[in-house]
Coordinates of C-alpha atoms in Angstrom, one line a residue:
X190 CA 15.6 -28.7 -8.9
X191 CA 18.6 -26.2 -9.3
X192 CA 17.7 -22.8 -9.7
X193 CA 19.8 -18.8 -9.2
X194 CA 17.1 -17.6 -7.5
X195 CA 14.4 -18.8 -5.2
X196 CA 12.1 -16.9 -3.8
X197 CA 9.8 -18.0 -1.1
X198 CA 6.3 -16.3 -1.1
X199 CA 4.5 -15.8 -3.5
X200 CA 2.8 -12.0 -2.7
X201 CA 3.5 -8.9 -3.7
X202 CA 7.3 -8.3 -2.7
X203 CA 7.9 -11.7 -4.1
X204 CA 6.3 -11.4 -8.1
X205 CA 7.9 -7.9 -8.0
X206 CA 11.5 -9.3 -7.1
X207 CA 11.3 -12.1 -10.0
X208 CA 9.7 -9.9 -12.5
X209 CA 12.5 -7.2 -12.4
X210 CA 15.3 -10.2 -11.9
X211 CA 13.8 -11.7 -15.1
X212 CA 13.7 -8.5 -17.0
X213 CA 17.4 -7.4 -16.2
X214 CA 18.8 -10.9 -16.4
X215 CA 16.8 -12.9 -18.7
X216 CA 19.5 -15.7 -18.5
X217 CA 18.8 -16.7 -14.4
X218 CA 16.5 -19.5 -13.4
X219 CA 13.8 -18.1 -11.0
X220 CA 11.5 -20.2 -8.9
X221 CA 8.9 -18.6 -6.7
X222 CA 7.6 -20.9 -3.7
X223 CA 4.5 -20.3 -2.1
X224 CA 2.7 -22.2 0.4
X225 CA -1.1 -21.9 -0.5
X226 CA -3.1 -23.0 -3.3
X227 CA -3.0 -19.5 -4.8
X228 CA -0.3 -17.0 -5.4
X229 CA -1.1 -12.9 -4.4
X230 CA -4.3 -13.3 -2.7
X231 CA -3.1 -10.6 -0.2
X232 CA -3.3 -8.6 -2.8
X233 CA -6.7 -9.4 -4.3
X234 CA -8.5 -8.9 -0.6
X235 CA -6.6 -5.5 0.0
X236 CA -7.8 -1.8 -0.4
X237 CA -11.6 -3.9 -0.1
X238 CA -10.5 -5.8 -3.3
X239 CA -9.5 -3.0 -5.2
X240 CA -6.0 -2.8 -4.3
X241 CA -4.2 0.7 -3.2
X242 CA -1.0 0.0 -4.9
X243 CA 0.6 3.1 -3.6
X244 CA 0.3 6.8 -2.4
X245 CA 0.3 10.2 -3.9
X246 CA 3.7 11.3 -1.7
X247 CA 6.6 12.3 -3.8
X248 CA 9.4 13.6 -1.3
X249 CA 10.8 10.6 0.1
X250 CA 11.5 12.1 3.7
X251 CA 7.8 13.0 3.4
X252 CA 7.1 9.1 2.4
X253 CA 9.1 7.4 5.1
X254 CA 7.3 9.7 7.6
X255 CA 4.3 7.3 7.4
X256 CA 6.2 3.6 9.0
X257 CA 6.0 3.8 12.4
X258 CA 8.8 1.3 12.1
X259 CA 11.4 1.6 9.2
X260 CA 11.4 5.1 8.8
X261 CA 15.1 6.0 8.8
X262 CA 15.9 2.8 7.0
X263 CA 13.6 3.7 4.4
X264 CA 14.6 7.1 3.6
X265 CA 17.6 6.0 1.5
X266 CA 15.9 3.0 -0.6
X267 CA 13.0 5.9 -1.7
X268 CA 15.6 8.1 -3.6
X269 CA 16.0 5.0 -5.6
X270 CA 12.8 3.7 -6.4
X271 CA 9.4 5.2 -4.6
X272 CA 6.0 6.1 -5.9
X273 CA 6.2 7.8 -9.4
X274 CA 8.4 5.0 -10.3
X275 CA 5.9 2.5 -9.4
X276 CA 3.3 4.7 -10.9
X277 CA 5.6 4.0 -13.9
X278 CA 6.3 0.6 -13.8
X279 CA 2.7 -0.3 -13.8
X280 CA 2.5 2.5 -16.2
X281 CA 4.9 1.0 -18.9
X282 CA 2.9 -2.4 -18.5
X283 CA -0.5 -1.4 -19.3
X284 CA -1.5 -1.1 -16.1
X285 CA -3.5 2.5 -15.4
X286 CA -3.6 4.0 -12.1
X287 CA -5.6 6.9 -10.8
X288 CA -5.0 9.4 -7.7
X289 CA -8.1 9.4 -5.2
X290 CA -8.5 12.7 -2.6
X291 CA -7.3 10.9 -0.2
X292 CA -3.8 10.5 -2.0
X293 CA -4.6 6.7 -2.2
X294 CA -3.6 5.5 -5.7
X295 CA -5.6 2.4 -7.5
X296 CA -5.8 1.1 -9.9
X297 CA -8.2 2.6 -12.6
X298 CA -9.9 -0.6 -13.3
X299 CA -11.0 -0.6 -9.2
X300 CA -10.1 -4.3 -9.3
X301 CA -7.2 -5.8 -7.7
X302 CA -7.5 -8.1 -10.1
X303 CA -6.0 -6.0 -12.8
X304 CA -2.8 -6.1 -10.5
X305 CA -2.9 -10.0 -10.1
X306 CA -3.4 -10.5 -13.8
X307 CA -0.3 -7.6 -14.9
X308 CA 1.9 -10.4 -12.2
X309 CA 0.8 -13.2 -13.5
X310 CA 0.9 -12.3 -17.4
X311 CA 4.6 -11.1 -16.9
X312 CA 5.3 -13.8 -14.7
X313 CA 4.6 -16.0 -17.5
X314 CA 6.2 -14.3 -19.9
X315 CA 9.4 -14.4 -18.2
X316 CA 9.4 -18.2 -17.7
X317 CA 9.2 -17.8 -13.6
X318 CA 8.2 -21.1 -12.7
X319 CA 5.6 -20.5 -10.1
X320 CA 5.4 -23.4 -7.4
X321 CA 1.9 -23.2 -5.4
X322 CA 1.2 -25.9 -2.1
X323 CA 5.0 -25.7 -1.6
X324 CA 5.4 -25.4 1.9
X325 CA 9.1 -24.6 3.3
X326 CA 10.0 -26.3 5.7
X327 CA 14.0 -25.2 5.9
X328 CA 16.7 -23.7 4.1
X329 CA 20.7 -23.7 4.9
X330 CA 23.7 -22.3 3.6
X331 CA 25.7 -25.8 1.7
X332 CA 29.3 -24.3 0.7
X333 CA 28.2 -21.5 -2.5
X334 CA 24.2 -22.4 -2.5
X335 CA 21.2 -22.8 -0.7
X336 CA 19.1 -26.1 0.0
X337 CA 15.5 -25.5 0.1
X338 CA 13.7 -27.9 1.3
X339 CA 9.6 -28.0 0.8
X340 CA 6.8 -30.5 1.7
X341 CA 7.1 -31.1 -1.9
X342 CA 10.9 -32.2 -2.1
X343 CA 14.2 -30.2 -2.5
X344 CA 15.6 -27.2 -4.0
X345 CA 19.1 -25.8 -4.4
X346 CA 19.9 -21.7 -5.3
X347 CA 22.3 -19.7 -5.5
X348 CA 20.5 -16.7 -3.9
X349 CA 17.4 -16.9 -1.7
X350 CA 14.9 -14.4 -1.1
X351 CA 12.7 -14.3 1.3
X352 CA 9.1 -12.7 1.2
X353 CA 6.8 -14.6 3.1
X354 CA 5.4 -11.8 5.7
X355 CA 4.8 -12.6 9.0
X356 CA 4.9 -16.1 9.2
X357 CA 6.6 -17.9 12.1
X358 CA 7.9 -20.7 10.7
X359 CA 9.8 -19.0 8.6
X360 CA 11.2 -16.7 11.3
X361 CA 12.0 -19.8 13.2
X362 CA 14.7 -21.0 10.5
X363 CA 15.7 -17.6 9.9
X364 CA 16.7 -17.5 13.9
X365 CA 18.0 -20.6 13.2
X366 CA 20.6 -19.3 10.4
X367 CA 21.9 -16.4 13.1
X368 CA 19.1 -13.9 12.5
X369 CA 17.1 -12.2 15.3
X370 CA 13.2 -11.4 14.8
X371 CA 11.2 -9.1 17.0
X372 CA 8.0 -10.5 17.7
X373 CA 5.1 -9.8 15.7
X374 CA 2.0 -7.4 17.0
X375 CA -0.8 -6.5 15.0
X376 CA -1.0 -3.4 13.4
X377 CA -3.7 -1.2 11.7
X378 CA -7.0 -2.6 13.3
X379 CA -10.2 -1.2 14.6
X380 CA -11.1 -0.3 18.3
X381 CA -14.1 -2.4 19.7
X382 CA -15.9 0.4 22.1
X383 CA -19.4 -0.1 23.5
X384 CA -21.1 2.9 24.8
X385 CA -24.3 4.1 25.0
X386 CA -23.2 7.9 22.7
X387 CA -22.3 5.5 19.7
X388 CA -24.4 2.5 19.8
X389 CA -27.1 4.0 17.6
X390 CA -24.4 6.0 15.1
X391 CA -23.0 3.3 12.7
X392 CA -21.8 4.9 9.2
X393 CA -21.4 8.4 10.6
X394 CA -18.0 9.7 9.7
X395 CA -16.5 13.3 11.5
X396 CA -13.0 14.7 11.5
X397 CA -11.6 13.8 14.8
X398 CA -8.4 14.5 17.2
X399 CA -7.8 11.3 19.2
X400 CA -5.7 10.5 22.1
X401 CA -4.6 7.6 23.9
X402 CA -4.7 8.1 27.8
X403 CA -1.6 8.1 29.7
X404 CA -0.1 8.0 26.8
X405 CA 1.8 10.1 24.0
X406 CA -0.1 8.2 21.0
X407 CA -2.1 10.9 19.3
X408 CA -4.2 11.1 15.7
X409 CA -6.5 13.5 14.2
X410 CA -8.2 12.3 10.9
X411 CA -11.9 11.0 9.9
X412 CA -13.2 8.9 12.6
X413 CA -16.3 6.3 11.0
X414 CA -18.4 5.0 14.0
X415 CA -19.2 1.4 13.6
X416 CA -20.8 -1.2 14.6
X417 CA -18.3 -3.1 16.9
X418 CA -16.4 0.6 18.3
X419 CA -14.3 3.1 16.0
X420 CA -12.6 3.3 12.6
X421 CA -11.1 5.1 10.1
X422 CA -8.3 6.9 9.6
X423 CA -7.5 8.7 12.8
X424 CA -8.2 5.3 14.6
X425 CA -6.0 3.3 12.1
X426 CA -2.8 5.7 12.7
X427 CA -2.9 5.3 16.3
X428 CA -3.3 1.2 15.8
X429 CA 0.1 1.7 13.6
X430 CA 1.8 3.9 15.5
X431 CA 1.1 2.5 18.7
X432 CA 1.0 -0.9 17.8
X433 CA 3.6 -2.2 20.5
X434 CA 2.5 0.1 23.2
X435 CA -1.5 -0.8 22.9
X436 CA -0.3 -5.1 22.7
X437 CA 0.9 -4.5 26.2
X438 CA -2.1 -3.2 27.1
X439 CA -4.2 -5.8 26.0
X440 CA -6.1 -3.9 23.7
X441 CA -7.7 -2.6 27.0
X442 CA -7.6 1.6 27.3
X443 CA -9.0 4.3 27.3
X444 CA -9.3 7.0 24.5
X445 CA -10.3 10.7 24.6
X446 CA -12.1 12.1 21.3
X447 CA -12.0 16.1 20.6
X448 CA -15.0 15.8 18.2
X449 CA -14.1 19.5 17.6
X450 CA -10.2 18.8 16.6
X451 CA -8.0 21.8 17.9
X452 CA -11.2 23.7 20.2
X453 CA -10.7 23.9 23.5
X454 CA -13.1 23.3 26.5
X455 CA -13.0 27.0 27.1
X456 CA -13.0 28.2 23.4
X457 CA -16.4 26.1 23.0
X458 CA -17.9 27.4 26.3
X459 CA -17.4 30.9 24.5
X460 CA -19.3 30.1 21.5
X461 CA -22.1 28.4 23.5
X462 CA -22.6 31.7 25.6
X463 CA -23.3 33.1 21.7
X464 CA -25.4 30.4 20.8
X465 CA -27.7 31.2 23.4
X466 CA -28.2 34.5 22.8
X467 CA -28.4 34.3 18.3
X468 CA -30.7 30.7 18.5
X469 CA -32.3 31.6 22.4
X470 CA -35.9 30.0 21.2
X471 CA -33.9 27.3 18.9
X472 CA -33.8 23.6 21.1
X473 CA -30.2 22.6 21.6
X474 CA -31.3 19.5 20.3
X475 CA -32.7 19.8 16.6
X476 CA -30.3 22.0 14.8
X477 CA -26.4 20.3 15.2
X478 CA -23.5 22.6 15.1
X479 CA -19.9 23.0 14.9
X480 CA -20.4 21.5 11.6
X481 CA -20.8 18.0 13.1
X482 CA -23.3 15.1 11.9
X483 CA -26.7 16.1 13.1
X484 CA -27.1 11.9 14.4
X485 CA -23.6 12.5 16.5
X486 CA -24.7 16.1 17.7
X487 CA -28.0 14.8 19.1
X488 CA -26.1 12.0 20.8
X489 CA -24.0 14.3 22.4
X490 CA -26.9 16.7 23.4
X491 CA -28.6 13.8 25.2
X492 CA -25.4 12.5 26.7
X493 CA -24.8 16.1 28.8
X494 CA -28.3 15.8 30.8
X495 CA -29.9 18.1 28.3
X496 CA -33.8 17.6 27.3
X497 CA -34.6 17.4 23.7
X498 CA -37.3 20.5 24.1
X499 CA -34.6 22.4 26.1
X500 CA -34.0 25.8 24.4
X501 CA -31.0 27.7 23.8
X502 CA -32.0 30.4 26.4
X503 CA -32.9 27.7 29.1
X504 CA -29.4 26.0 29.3
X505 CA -28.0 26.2 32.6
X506 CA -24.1 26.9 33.2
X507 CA -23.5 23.0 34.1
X508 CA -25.2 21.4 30.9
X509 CA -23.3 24.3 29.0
X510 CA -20.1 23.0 30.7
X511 CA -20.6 19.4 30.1
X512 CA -22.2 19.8 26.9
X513 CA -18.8 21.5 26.1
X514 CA -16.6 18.5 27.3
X515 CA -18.8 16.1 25.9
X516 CA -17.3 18.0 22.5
X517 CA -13.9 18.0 23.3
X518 CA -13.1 15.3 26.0
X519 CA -15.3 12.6 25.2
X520 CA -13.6 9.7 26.9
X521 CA -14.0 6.5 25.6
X522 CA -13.3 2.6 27.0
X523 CA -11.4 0.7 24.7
X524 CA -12.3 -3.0 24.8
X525 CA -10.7 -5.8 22.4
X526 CA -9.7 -4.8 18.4
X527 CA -11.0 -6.1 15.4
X528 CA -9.0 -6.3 12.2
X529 CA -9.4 -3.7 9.9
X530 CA -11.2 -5.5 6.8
X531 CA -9.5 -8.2 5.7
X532 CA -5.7 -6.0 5.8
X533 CA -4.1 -8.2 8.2
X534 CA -0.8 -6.3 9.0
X535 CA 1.8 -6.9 11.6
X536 CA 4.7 -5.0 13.2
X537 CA 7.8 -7.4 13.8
X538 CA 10.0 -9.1 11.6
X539 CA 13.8 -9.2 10.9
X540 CA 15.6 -6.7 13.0
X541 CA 16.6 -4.0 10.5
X542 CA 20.2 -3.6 11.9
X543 CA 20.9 -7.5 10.2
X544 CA 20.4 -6.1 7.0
X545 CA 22.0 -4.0 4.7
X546 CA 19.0 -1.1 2.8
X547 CA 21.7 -1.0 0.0
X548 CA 20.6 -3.9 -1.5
X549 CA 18.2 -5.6 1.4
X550 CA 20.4 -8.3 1.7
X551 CA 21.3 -10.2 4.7
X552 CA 24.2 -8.8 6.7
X553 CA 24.2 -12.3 8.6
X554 CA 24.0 -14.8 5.6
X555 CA 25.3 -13.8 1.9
X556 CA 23.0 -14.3 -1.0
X557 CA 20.0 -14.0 1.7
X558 CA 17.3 -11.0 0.8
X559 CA 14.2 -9.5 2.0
X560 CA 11.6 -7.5 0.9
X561 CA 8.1 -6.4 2.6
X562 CA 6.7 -7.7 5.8
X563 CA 9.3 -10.1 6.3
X564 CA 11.1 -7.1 7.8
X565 CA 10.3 -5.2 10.8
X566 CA 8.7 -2.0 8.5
X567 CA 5.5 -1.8 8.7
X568 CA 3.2 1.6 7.5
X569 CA -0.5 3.7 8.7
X570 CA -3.0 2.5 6.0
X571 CA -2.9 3.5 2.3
X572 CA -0.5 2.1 0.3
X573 CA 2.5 2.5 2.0
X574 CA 2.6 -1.1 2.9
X575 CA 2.6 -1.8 -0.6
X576 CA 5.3 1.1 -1.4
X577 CA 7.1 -0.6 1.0
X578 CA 7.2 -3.9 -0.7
X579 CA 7.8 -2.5 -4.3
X580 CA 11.1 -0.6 -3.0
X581 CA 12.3 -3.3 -1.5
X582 CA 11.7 -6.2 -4.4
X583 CA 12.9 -3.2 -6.9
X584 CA 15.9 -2.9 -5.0
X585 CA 16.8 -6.6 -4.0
X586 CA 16.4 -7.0 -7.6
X587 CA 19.1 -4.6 -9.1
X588 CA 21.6 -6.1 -6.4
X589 CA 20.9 -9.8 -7.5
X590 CA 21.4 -9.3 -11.2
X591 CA 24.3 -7.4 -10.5
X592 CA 26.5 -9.5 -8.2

């Protein structure tokens, strides 16, 4: 089977390379190979099935600021193509998209689905020949093509693109055509944490400053108390951002939690002395404040010695300084990680100095390309992982028709 373009994997950054090679060269052959049974089921689990296709951030230098890895490379490919021209590109194929409070943007339907069916209708259209169960096994550079071989028999292209995430086998032949890959880590998951202060508070969500002992990893964001540990936002940053740095510690650490964000020890101590003198026949324990959930305040109250029929007037200068640390240095130990639902995302891939953010083709191999997780760019959670795959594929795509 002879085709111009091959693309192996069939996910996001790989529909969204062959849709805009199609559209700009209707003429080329296009292939794409993907191992399983179905094609874009990434896509259809993530944003908890409703799929955040990108995020409300508009400067580019502001964008890139959010991949822990791939940052610089990234500023550059954003002028070209970021998130109001994806907001347009879904746009201009029926495809409505809405901005949440957050900044998240899905799609209005709230159904990844929408997104599979807008690939897969176009895909169609454009006469991609989409190849599921096809399982790469290699792929060399013959003279002017490529041979691709599958468990399904052989291929031959003139370019190859490569979109398969983080999957090993893959890296193994790319090492084996002169590329090197840095080893893959997980990224964005959850902390598993038991302790007695959050055992009972599953579901209660507070704006948090978090820190990473003996380290410089810090977040501040909403922090959701679950089941298995912590979650949320501020959690997820620090799993991207310090994705390398927490693997080598085993995914065993400790954490300290300002429940307060910015107070200090001393600025809290202040406003208890007033709290004790407005609320002196109030208990400590049955009115929360600092504006923090009444189940989380309570935990804390219990957790610095104090009774729950202590009054106001009745705290002593130790529970007022421990009740005060409790707020703003809550130390935490850090056990294991859990994935964060069923967004699966790793740091590692193709070392970014083997490839030129120009086009995102292979410095090492010509007519090689990459687009999303393949490379080693990874992004904090929503969207940007997807943002990151669209600029890419968008990208790839100009340079392929146009050489």
């Amino acid at each position: 089977m002879n085709y111009d373009l091959i693309i192996v994997g069939g996910g996001a950054a790989g529909f969204f390379t062959a849709i805009n090679v199609a559209e700009q060269d209707p003429k080329l052959r296009i292939a794409i190979l993907e191992r399983g049974k179905e094609v874009l089921s990434k896509v259809r689990v993530s944003g908890g099935g409703r799929c955040n296709v990108t995020h409300a951030e508009f400067i580019p230098n502001e964008l890139s600021k959010n991949y822990p890895r791939g940052e610089k490379e990234l500023k550059g490919p954003f002028h070209t193509f970021m998130t109001g021209d994806t907001m347009d590109w879904f746009d201009q194929r029926g495809v409505a998209l809405k901005i949440e409070d957050d900044g998240r943007i899905f799609p209005v339907s709230n159904s990844s689905e929408t997104i599979i069916n807008c690939f897969l209708s176009e895909a169609k259209r454009l006469q991609i020949d989409v190849c599921t169960s096809h399982a790469v096994k290699n792929f060399k550079r013959e003279q002017e093509t490529w041979s691709v071989e599958t468990n399904q028999g052989g291929f031959t292209t003139k370019k190859l693109m490569i979109a398969t995430g983080s999957n090993p086998k893959i890296w193994k032949v790319l090492q084996e055509q002169g590329h090197d890959t840095i080893d893959a880590v997980p990224s964005l998951f959850t902390f598993n944490i038991k302790d007695s202060r959050i055992k009972e508070l599953p579901g209660v969500v507070t704006h948090a400053m978090v820190k990473v002992n003996n380290s410089k990893l810090q977040s501040e964001g909403p922090l959701l108390i679950t089941h298995w540990g912590m979650s949320g936002p501020a959690i997820l940053k620090l799993s991207a951002w310090g994705a390398i740095e927490l693997n080598a510690l085993q995914y065993d650490f400790e954490i300290t939690v300002n429940w307060l964000q910015d107070d200090t020890e001393e600025e809290v101590l202040q406003s208890i002395r007033s709290l004790k003198e407005t609320y002196s026949k109030q208990l400590v324990f049955t009115y929360a404040q600092f504006d923090l959930p009444k189940r989380l305040w309570q935990s804390l109250v219990l957790a610095s010695g104090i009774q729950k029929d202590t009054r106001w007037a009745d705290l002593n200068k130790i529970q007022s300084k421990t009740l005060s640390e409790q707020l703003t240095q809550s130390v935490f130990k850090v056990n294991g990680k859990s994935t964060f639902k069923e967004e699966f995302v790793t740091a590692g891939g193709i070392n970014l100095k083997e490839v030129s953010f120009k086009t995102f083709e292979s410095k090492k191999c010509q007519n090689l390309y990459f687009a999303g997780e393949v490379l080693n760019i990874d992004a904090i959670t929503g969207g940007f992982n997807f943002q990151n795959a669209w600029t890419g594929a968008f990208i790839a795509a100009k340079a392929i028709t146009s050489k």
